[in-house]
Coordinates of C-alpha atoms in Angstrom, one line a residue:
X208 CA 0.0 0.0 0.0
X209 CA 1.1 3.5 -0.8
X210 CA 1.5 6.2 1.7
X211 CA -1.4 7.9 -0.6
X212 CA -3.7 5.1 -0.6
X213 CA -6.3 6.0 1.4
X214 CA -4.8 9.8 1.8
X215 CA -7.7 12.8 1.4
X216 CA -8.0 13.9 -1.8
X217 CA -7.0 17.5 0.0
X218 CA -3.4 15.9 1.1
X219 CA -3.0 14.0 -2.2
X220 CA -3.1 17.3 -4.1
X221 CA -0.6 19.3 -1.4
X222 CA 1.4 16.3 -2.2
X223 CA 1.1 16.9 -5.6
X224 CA 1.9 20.7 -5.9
X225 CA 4.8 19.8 -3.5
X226 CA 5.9 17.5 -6.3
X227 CA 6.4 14.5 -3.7
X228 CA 4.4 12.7 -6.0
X229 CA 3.1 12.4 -9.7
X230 CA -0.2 12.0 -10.7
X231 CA 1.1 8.7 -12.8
X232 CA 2.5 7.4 -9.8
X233 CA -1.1 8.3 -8.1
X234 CA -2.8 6.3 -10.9
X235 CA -0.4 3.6 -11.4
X236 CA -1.1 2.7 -8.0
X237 CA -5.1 2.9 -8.4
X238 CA -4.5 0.5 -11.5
X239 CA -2.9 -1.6 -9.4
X240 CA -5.0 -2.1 -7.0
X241 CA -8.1 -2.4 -9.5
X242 CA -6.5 -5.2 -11.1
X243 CA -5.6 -7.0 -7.4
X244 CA -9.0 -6.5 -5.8
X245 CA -11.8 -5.6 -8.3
X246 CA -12.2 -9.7 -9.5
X247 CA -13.3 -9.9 -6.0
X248 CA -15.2 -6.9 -5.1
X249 CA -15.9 -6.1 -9.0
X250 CA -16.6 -2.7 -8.3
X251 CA -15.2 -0.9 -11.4
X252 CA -16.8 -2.3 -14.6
X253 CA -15.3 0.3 -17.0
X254 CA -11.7 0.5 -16.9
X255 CA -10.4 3.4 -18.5
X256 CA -6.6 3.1 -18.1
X257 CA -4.9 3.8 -21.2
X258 CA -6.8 7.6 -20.6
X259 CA -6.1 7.9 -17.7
X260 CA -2.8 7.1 -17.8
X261 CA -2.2 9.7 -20.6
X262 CA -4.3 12.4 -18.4
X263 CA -2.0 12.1 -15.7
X264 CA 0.9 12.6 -17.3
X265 CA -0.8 16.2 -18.9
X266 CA -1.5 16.5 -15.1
X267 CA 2.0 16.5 -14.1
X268 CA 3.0 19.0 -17.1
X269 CA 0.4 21.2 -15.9
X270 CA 1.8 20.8 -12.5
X271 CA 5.1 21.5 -13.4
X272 CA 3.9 24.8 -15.2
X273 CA 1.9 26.0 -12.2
X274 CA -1.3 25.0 -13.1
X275 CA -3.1 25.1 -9.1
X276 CA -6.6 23.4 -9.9
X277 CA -7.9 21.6 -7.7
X278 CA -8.5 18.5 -8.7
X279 CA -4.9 18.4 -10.7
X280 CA -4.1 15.3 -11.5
X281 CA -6.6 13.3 -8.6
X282 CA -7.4 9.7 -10.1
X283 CA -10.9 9.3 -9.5
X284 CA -13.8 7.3 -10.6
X285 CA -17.7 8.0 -11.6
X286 CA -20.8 5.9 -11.9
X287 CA -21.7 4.0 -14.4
X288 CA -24.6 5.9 -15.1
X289 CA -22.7 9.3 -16.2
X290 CA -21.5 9.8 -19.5
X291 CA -18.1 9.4 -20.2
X292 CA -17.0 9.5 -24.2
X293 CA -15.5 6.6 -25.7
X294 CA -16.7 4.3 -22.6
X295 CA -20.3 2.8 -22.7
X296 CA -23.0 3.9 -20.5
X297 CA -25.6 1.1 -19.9
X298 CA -27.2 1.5 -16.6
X299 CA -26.9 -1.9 -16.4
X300 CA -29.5 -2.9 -19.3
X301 CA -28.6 -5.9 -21.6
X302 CA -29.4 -3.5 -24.7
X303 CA -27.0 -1.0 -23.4
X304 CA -23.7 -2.7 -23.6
X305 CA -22.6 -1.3 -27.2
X306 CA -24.1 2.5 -26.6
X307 CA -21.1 5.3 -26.5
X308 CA -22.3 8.2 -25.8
X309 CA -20.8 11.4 -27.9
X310 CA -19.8 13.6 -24.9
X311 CA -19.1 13.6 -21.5
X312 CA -21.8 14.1 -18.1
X313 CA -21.9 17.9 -17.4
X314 CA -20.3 17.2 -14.4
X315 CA -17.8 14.5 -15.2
X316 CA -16.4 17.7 -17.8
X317 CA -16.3 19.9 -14.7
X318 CA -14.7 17.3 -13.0
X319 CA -12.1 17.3 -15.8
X320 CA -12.0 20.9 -16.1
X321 CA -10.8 21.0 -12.0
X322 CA -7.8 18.4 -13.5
X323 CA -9.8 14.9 -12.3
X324 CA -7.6 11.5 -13.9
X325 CA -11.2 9.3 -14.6
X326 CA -10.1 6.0 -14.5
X327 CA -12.8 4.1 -14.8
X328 CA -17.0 3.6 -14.0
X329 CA -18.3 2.0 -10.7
X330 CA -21.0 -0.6 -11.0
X331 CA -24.7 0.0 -10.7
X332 CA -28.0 -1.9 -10.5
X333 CA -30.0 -2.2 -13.7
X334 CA -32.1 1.3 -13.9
X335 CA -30.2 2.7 -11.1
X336 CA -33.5 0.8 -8.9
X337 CA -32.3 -1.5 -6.3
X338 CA -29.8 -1.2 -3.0
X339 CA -27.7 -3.3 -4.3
X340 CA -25.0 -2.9 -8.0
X341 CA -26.1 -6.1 -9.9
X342 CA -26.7 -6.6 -13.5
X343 CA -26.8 -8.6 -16.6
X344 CA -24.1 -7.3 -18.6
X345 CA -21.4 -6.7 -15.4
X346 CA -22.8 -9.0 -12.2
X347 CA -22.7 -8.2 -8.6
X348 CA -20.3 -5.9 -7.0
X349 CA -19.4 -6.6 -3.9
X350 CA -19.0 -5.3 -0.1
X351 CA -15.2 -4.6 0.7
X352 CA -16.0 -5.4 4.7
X353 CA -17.7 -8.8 3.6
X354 CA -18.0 -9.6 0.2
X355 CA -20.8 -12.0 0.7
X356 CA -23.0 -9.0 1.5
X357 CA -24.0 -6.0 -1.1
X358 CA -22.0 -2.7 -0.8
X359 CA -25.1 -1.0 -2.0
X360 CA -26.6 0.8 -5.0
X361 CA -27.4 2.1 -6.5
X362 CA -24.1 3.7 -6.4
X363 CA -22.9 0.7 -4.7
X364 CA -19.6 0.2 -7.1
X365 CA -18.4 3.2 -5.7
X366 CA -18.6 3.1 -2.5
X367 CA -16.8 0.1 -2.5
X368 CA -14.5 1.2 -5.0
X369 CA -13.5 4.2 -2.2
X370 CA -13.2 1.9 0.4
X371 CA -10.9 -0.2 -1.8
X372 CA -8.6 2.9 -2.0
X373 CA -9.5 2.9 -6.1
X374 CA -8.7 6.8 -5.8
X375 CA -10.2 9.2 -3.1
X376 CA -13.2 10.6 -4.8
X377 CA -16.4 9.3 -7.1
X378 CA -19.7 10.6 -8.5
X379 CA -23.0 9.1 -7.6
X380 CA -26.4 9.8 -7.6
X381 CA -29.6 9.7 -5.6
X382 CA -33.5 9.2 -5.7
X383 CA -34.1 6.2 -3.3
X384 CA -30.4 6.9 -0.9
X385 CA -28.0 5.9 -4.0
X386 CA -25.3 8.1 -2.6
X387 CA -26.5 7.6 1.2
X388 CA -27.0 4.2 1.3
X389 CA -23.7 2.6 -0.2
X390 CA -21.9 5.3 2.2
X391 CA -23.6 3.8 5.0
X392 CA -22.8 0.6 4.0
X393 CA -19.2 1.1 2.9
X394 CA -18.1 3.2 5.8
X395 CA -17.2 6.3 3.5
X396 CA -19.4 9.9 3.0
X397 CA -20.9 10.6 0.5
X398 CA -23.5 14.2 -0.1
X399 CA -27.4 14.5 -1.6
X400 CA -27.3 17.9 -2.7
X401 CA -30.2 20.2 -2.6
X402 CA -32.6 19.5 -5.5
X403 CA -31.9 21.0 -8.8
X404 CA -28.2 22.1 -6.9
X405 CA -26.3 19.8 -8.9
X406 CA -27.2 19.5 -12.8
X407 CA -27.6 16.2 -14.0
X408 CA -27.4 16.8 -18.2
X409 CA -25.3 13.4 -19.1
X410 CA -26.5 11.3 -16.4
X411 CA -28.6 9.6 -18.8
X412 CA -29.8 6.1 -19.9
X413 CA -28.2 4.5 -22.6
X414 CA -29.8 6.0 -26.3
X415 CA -31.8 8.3 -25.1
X416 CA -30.5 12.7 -25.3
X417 CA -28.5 14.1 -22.7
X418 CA -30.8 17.4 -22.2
X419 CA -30.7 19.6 -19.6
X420 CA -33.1 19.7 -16.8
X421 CA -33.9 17.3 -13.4
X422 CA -35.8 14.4 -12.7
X423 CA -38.2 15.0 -10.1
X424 CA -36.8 14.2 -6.7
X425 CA -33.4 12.6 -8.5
X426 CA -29.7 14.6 -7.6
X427 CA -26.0 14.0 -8.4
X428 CA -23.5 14.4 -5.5
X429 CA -19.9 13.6 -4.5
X430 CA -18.8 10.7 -2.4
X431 CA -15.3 10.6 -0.6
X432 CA -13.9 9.2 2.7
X433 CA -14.0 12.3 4.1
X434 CA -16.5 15.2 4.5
X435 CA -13.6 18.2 3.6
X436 CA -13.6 15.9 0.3
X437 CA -17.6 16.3 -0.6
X438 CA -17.0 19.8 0.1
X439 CA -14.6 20.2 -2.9
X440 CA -16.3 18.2 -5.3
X441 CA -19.7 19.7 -4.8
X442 CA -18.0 23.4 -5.5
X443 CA -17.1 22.0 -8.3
X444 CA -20.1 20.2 -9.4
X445 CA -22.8 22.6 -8.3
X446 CA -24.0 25.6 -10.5
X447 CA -26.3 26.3 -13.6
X448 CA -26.4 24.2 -16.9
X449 CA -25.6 26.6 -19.2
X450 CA -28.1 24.9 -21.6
X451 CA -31.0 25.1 -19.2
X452 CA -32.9 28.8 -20.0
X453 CA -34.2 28.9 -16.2
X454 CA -30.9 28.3 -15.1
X455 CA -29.8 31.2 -12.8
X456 CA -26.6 31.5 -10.2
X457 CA -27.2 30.8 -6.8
X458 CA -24.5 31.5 -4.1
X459 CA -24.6 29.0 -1.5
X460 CA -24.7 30.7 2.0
X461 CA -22.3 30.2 4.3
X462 CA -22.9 27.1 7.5
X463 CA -24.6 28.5 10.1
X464 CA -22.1 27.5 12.6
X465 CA -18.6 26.6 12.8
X466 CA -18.7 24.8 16.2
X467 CA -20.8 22.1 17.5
X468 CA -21.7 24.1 20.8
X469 CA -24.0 26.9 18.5
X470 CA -25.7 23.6 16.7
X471 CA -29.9 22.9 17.4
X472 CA -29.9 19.1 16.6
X473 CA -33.1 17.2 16.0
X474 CA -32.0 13.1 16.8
X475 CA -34.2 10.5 15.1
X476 CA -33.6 6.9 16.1
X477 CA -37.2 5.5 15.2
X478 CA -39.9 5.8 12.4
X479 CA -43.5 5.0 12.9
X480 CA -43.3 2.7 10.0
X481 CA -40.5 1.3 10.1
X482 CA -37.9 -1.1 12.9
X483 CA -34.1 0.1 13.1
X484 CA -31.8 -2.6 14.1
X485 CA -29.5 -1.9 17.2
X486 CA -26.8 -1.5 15.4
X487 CA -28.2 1.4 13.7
X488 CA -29.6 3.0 16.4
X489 CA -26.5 2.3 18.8
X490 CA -24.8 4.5 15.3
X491 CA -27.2 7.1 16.3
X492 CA -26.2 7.4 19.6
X493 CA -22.3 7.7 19.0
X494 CA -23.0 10.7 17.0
X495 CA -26.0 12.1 19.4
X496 CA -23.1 11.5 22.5
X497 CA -20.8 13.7 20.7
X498 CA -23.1 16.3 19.6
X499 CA -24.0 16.6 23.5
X500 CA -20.7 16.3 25.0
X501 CA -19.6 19.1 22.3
X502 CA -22.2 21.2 23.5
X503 CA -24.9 21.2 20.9
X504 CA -28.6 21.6 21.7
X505 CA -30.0 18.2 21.4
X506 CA -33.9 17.3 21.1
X507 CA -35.1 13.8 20.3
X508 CA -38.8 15.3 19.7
X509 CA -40.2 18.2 18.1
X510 CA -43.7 19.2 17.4
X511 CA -42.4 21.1 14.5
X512 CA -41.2 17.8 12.7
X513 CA -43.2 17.4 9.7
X514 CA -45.6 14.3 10.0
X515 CA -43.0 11.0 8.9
X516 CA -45.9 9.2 8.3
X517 CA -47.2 11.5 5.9
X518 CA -43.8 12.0 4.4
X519 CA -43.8 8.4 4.0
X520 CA -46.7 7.8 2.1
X521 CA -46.5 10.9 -0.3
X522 CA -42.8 10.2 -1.6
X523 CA -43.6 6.7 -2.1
X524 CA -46.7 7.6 -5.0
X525 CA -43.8 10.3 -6.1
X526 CA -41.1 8.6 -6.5
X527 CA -43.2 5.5 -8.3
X528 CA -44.5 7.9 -10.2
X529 CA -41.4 9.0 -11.6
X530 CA -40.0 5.8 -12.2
X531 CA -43.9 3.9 -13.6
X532 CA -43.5 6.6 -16.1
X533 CA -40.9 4.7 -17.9
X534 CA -42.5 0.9 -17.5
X535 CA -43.7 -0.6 -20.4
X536 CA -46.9 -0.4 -21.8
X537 CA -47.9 -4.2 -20.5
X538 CA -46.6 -3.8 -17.4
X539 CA -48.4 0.3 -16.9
X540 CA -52.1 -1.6 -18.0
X541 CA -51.4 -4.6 -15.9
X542 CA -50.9 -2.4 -12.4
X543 CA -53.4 0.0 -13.1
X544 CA -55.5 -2.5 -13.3
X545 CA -55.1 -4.2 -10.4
X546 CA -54.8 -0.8 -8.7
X547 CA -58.7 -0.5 -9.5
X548 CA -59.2 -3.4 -6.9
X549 CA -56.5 -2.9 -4.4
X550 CA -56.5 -5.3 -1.6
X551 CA -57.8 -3.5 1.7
X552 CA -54.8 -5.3 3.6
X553 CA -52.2 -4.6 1.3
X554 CA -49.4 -2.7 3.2
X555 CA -50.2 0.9 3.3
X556 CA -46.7 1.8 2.1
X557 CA -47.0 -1.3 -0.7
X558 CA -50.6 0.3 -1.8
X559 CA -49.1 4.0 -2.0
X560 CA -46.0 2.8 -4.7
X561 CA -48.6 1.0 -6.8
X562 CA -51.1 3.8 -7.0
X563 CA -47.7 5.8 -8.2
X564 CA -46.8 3.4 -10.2
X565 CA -50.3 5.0 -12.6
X566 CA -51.0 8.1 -10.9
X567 CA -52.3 10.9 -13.5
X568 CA -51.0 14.4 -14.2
X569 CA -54.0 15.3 -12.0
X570 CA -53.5 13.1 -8.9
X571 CA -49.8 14.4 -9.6
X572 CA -50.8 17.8 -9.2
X573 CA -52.6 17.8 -5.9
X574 CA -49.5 15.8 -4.5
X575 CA -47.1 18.3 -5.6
X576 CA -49.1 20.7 -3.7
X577 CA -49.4 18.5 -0.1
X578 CA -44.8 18.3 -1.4
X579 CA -44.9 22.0 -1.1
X580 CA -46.9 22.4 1.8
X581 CA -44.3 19.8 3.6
X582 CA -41.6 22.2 2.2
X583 CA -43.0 25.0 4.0
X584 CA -43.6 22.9 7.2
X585 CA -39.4 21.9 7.0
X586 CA -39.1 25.5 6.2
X587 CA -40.5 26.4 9.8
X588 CA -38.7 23.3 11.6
X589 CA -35.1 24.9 10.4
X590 CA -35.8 28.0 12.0
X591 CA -35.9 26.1 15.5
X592 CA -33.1 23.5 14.8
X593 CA -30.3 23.6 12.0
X594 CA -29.9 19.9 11.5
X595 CA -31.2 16.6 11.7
X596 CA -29.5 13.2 12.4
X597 CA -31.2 10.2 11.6
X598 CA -30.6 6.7 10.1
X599 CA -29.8 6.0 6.1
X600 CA -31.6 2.5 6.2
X601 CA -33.1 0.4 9.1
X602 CA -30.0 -2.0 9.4
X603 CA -26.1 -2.1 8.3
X604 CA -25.2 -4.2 4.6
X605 CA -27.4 -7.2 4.5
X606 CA -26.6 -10.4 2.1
X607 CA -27.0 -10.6 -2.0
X608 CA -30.4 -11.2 -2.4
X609 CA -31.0 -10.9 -6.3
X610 CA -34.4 -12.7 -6.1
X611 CA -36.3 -11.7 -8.9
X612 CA -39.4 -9.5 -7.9
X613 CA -38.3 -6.5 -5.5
X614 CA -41.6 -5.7 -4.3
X615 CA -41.5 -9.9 -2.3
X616 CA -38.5 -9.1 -1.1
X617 CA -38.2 -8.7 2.9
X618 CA -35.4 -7.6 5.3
X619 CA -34.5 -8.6 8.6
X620 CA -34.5 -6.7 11.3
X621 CA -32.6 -7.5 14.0
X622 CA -35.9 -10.3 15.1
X623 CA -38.3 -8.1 12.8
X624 CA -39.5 -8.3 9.7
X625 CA -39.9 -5.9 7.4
X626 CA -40.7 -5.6 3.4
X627 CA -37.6 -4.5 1.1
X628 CA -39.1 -1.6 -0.5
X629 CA -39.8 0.2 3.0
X630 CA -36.7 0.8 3.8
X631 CA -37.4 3.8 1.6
X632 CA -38.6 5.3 4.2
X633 CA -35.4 6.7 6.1
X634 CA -34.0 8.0 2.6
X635 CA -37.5 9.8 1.3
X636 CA -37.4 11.9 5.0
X637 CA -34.9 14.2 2.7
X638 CA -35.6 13.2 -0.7
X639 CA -39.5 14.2 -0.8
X640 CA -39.0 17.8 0.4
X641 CA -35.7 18.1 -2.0
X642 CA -33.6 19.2 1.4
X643 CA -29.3 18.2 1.3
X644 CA -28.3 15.6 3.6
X645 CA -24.5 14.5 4.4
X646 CA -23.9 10.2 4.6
X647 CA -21.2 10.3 7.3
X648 CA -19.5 6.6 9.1
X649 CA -20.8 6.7 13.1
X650 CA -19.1 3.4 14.0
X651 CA -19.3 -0.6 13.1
X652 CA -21.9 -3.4 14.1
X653 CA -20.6 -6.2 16.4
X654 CA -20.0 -8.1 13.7
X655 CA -17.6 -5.3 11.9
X656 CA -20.0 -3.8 9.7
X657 CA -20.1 -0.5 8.9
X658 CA -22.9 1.6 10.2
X659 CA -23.5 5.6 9.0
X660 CA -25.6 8.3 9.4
X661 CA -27.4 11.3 7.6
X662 CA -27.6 14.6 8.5
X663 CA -30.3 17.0 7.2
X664 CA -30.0 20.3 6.5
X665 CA -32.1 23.3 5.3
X666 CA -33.6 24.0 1.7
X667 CA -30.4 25.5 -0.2
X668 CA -28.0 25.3 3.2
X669 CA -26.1 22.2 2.0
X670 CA -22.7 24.0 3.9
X671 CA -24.9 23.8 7.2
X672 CA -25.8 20.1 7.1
X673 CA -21.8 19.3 5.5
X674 CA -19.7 21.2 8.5
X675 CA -21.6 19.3 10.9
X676 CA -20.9 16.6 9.5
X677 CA -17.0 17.7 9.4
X678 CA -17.5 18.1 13.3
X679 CA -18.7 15.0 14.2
X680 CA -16.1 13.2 11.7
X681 CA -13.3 14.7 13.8
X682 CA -14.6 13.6 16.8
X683 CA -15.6 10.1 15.9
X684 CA -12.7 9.1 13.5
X685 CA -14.4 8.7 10.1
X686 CA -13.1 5.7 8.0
X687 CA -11.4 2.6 8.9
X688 CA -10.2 0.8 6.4
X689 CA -11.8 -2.8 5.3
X690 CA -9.0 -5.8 7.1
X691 CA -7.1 -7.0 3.9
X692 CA -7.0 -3.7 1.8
X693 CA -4.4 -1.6 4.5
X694 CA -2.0 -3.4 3.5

């Protein structure tokens, strides 16, 4: 292992401008531990070498020259799911494998543009739809800490491509806790940006136009091993597409503190619809310990707290009513159908994803309108607290289970039982109102599994949410290293 191995992406690039080492030395070592781990953990499933190779040596002539960017010469990766010329962008369909996009993701040019080495595309789940990175055309990707249990998706590959030490940055994205959850899982950070923060253009499915414009309730964000990292990446990220006419420049504000003593923290160790294992909630409580021994304000209740229940339910018909839009037109008659004669003891939160598997422009509407209301509800909370910690998903990385339909799928729980698709629940508490949460490592299971966190911040206030975050990381240690890849 090289001194730089699992070295910040901020200390790599001191290193760099202090010209104790090159970027191909950087990327030579990435390569070489891609091609000693990955037919284990399969993590990266576009290798981009020969590219990168020749981008880091550019790197080091810029370098040489003065050129201070500052991602100069940093070998990174990006999910599968962003555009990246001359490599093919699937999303993990079958009928994918032989599309090349033209041009790059917006982001993976500005990426470039800060000096980035890409040297290759993490692994995804097929459609980006599932918590853990397995499909036809690449397989399963696997959990560094135990590679007999998922290291999430959907931008599982990487997560565990970070804590591989594949490079110290990579590019996910979120709908469902895509950047969140493989964080949680894999023990590194990772950020969901405010909605709309981020552009998406180039973060497209395989044939179809990269235009500009957002999917409802879907971001891009950063993921790292440290939260200084996300910090840098989302500068560089965030902004206007300059193809998008509404596009206009917003200047982040500034955190709202800078120590954890001036910090009003909501905790949240339990959901009305949902268990949380003990692992996860003892997770909670390391972070909630240092919050109060650092002399934050801490609540664990607040009649300001918009109703999770309600939360619940609305970004479940939301969310399948962004992603029914796309089913085929068997598959669209055949639920709405069956919607028509829904079974009275269907699980609430099963009932609410099929009726948004079909819902019209109409029922649409009026949900939008109960979203903003919510909006306005958070608005109000974050004038009486500036953060919220809660859980990413009831329990730490479970096993592979590739069983065929997600929706029979359950989870264990500790000595509960739970269906799959609920575990939507802890990620839609940000997602529905659009609001920036930070995917932070808050210990390990007894049986050495990573456990995280996510704190929530205000509407636009991502720095508020992120140097919280940064706190509690000092305090708590951030990543540990999987046992086999330190050395």
């Amino acid at each position: 292992m090289s001194d730089w191995t699992y070295a910040s992406a901020a200390e790599t690039a001191k290193a760099l401008a202090s010209k104790k080492v090159s970027s191909v030395e950087l990327t030579q070592q990435v390569i070489g531990r891609i091609e000693r781990f990955d037919k284990t953990l399969n993590a990266v499933c576009v290798r981009d070498f020969d590219r990168a190779l020749e981008a880091a040596r550019a790197a080091d002539a810029a370098i040489a020259k003065g050129d201070k960017r500052p991602l100069l010469g940093l070998p990174m990766t990006i999910k599968e799911s962003f555009n990246l010329a001359g490599t093919p962008t699937t999303w993990g369909f079958p009928h994918g494998k032989d599309y090349i996009p033209p041009e790059d993701a917006l982001a993976v040019t500005r990426v470039k543009s800060a000096g980035a080495v890409i040297v290759g595309k993490t692994n995804v789940p097929q459609a980006l739809a599932d918590w853990q990175s397995y499909n036809a055309v690449y397989g399963a990707s696997n959990n560094p800490y135990d590679v007999s249990r998922t290291p999430g998706g959907s931008s599982g590959g990487s997560a565990a491509a970070l804590a591989a030490g594949y490079g110290s940055l990579s590019l996910g994205s979120d709908i469902g806790g895509s950047l969140r959850v493989p964080a949680h899982f894999c023990g590194v950070t990772a950020h969901k940006p405010t909605w709309n923060l981020a552009p998406s253009r180039g973060q497209t499915p395989p044939f179809l136009p990269a235009l500009p414009g957002d999917i409802d309730l879907a971001v891009i964000g950063p993921m790292a091993r440290n939260v200084g990292d996300l910090v840098t990446v989302l500068d560089i990220i965030a902004g206007p597409d300059p193809l998008d006419n509404g596009a206009f420049t917003l200047a982040l504000p500034p955190a709202r503190h800078e120590s954890l003593k001036d910090f009003r923290v909501l905790v949240l160790d339990s959901h009305p619809l949902s268990p949380i294992s003990n692992a996860v909630a003892e997770g909670v409580a390391r972070v909630e310990e240092v919050l109060r021994k650092g002399g934050a304000k801490v609540e664990r209740s607040s009649s300001a707290l918009p109703d999770l229940v309600e939360n619940g339910k609305l970004y479940m018909r939301l969310l399948l009513g962004t992603l029914g839009a796309t089913f085929p037109p068997d598959v669209y008659a055949n639920v709405a159908e069956m919607v028509k004669t829904l079974d009275p003891n269907m699980p609430t939160l099963a009932a609410e994803r099929f009726r948004g598997m079909v819902m019209s422009h109409r029922d649409w509407f009026f949900d939008d309108a109960k979203r903003r209301g919510l909006r306005m509800q958070w608005r109000a909370f974050f004038q009486q607290f500036d953060a919220v910690v809660c859980p990413v998903l009831p329990t730490p990385a479970f096993p592979h289970d590739h069983s065929e339909n997600a929706a029979e799928r359950t989870l264990k729980v500790d000595d509960k039982t739970m269906l799959y698709q609920d575990m939507l629940l802890w990620p839609g508490v940000a997602t529905l109102p659009g609001l920036p949460a930070t995917a932070i490592p808050a210990g390990f299971s007894n049986d050495g599994l990573p456990v995280g966190v996510q704190i929530i911040g205000p509407w636009f206030e991502d720095r508020t949410p992120l140097m919280l975050a940064a706190l509690v990381e000092r305090e708590l240690g951030g990543f540990v290293a999987p046992k086999g890849y330190a050395d």
